[in-house]
PDB file of C-alpha atoms in Angstrom:
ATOM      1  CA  UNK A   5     103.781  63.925   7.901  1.00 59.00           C
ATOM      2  CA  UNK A   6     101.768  67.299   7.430  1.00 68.00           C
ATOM      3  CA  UNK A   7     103.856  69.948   6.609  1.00 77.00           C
ATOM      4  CA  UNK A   8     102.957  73.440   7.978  1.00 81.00           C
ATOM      5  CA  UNK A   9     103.346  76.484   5.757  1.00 89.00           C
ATOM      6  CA  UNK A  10     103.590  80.365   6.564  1.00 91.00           C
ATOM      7  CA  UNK A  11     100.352  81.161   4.769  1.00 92.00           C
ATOM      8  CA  UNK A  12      98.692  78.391   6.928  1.00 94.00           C
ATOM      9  CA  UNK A  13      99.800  79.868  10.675  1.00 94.00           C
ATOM     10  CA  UNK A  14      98.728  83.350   8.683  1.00 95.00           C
ATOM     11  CA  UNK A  15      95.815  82.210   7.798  1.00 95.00           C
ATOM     12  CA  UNK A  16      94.755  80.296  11.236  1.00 96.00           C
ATOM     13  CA  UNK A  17      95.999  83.498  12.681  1.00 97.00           C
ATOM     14  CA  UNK A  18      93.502  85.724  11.086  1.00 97.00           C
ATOM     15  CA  UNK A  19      90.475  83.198  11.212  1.00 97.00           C
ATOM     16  CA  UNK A  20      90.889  82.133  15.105  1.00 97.00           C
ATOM     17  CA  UNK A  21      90.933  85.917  15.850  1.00 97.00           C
ATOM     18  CA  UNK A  22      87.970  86.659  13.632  1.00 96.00           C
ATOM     19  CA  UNK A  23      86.287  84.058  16.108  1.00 97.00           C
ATOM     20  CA  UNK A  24      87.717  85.145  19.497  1.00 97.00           C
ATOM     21  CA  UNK A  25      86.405  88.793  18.275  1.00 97.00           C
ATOM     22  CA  UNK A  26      83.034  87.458  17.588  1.00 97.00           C
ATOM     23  CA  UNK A  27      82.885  86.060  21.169  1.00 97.00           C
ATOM     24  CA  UNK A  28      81.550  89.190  22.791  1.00 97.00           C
ATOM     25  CA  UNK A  29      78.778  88.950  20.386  1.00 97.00           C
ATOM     26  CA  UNK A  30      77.995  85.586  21.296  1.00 97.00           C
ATOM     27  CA  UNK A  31      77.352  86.108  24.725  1.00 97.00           C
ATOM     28  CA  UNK A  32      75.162  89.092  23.996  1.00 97.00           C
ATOM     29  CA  UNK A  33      72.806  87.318  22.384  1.00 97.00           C
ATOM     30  CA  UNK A  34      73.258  84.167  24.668  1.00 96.00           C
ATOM     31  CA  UNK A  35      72.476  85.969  27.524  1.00 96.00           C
ATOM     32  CA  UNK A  36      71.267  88.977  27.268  1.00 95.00           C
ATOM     33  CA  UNK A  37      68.629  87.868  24.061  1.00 93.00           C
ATOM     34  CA  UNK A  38      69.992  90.298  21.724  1.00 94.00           C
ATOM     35  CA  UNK A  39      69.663  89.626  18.151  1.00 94.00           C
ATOM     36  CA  UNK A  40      71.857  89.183  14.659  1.00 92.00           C
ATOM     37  CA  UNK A  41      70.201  88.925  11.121  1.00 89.00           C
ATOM     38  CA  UNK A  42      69.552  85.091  11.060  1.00 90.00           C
ATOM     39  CA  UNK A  43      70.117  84.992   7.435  1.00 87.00           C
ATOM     40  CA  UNK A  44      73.201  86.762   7.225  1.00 90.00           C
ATOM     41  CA  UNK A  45      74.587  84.821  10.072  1.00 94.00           C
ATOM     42  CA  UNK A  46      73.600  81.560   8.893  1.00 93.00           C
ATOM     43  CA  UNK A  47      75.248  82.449   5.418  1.00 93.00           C
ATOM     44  CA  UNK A  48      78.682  83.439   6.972  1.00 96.00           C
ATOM     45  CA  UNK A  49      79.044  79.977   8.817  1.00 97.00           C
ATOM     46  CA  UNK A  50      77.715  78.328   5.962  1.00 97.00           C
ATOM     47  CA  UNK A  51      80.390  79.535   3.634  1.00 98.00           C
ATOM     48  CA  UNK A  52      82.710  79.453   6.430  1.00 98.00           C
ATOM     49  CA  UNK A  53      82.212  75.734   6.597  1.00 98.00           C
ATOM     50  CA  UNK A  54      83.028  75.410   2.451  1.00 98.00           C
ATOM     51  CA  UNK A  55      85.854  77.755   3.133  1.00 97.00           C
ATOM     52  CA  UNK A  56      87.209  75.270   5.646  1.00 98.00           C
ATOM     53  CA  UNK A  57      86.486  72.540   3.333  1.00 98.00           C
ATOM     54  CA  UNK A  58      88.781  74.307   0.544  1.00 97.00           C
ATOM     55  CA  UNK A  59      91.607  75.137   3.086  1.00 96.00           C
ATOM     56  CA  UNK A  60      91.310  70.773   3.868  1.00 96.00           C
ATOM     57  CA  UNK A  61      91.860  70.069  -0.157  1.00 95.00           C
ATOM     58  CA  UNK A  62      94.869  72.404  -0.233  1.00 94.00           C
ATOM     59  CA  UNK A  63      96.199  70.666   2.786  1.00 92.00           C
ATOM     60  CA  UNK A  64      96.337  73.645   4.881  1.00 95.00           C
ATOM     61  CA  UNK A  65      94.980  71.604   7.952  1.00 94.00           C
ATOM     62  CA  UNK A  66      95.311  74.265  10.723  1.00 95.00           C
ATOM     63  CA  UNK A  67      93.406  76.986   8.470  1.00 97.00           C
ATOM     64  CA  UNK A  68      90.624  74.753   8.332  1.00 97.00           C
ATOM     65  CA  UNK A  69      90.306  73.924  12.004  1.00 97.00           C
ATOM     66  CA  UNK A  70      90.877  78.050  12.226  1.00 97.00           C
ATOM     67  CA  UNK A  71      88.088  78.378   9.537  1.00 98.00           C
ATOM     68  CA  UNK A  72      85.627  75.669  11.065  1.00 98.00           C
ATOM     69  CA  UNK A  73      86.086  77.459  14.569  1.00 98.00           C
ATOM     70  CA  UNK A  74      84.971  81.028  13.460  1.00 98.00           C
ATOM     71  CA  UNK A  75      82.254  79.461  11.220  1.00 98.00           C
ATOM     72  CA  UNK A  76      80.628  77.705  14.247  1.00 98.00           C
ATOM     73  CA  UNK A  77      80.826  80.730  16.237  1.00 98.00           C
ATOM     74  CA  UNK A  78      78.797  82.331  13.218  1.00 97.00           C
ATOM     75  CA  UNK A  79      76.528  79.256  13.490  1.00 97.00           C
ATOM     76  CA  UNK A  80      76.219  79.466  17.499  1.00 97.00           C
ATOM     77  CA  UNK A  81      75.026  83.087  16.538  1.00 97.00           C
ATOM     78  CA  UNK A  82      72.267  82.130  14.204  1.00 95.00           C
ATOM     79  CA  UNK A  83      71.120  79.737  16.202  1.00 95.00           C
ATOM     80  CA  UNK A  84      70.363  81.507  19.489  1.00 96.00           C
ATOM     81  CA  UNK A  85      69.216  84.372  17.248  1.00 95.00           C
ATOM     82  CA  UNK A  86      66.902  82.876  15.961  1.00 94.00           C
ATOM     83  CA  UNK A  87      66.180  81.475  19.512  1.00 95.00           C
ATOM     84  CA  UNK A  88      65.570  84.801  21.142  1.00 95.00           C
ATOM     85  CA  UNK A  89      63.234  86.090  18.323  1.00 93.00           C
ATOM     86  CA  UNK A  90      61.089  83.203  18.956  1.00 93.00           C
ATOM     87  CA  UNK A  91      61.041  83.295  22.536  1.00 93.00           C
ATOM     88  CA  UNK A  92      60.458  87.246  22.446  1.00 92.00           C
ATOM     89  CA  UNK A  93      57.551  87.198  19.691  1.00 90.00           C
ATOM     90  CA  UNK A  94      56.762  83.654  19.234  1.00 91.00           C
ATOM     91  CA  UNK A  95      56.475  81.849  22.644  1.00 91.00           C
ATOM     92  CA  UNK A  96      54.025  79.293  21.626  1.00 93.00           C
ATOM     93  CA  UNK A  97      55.936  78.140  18.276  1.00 93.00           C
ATOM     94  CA  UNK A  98      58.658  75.596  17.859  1.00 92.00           C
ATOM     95  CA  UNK A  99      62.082  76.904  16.749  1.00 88.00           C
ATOM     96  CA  UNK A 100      62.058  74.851  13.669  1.00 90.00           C
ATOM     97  CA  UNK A 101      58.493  76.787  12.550  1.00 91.00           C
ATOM     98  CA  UNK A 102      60.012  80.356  13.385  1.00 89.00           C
ATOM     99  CA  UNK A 103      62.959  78.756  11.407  1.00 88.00           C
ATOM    100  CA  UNK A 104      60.460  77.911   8.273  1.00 89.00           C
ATOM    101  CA  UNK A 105      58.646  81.221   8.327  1.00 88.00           C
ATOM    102  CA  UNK A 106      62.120  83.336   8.255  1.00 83.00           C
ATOM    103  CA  UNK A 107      63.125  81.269   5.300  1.00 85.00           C
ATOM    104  CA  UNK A 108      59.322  82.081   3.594  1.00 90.00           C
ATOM    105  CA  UNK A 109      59.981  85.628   4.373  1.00 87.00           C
ATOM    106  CA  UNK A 110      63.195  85.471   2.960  1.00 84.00           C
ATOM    107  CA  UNK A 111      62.738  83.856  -0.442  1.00 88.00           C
ATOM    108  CA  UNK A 112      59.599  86.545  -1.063  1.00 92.00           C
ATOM    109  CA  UNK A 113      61.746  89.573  -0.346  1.00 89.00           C
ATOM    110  CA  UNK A 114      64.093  87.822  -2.561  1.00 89.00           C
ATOM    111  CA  UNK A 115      61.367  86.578  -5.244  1.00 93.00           C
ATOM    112  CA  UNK A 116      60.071  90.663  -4.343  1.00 92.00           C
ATOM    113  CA  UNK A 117      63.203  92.095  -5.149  1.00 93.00           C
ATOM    114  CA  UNK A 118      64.591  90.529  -8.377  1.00 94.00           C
ATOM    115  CA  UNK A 119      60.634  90.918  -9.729  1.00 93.00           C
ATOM    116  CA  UNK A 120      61.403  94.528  -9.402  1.00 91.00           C
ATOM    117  CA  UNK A 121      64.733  94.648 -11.019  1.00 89.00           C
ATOM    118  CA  UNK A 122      63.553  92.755 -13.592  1.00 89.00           C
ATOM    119  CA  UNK A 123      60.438  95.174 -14.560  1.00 88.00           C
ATOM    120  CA  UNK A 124      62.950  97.618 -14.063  1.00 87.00           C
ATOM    121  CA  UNK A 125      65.752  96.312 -16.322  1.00 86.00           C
ATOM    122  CA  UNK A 126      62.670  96.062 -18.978  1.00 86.00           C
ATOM    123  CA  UNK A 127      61.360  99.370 -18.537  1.00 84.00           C
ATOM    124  CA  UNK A 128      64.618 101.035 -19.385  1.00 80.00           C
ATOM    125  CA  UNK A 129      65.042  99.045 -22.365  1.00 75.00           C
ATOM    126  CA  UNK A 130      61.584  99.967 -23.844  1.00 74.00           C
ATOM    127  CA  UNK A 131      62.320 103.691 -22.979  1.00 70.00           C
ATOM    128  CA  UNK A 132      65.493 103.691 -25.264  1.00 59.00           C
TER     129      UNK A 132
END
């Protein structure tokens, strides 16, 4: 028999309204096109999902059903997203290559980014 702790109906608590709060969102951008950072929406239900998968090794069952429920609202949400931006400035191009070039774009302003704090980092030490 599972047994049901305090921290677990807290927990589910707290993650099912994180997802019923997100449902306004959702319909804005399932309806009216609007648009969410893919990437940071994509991250969320991706650690969402591992989150859920931690609350299932602990046992605390209802967490991760609470957990898996907000993370694939965050996934619905990167998904039409990334829908919208395609159908609004990409007509012509399949979802999965608007998919591929915001991942591209992505690991450059990444690669961009860390180039700079490393010359950075660098360029302080040779100063003192």
């Amino acid at each position: 028999m599972i047994e049901t702790t305090w921290q677990d109906f807290a927990i589910t608590g707290i993650t099912v309204l994180f997802a019923v709060m997100l449902l306004p969102q959702l319909r804005d951008v399932m309806t009216r096109g609007a648009v969410l950072n893919v990437f940071t929406a994509l991250a969320t239900s991706l650690l969402g999902y591992l989150l859920a998968l931690v609350f299932t090794t602990l046992g605390l069952w209802l967490s991760a059903f609470g957990q898996g429920l907000g993370a694939t609202v965050w996934m619905l949400l990167a998904c039409f997203s990334l829908r919208n931006v395609r159908d609004h400035a990409f007509p012509d191009e399949t979802l999965a290559s608007v998919a591929l070039e915001f991942v591209t774009v992505w690991f450059q302003g990444v690669a961009f980014t860390v180039a700079g704090g490393v010359k950075e980092f660098f360029s302080r030490n040779n100063r003192g």
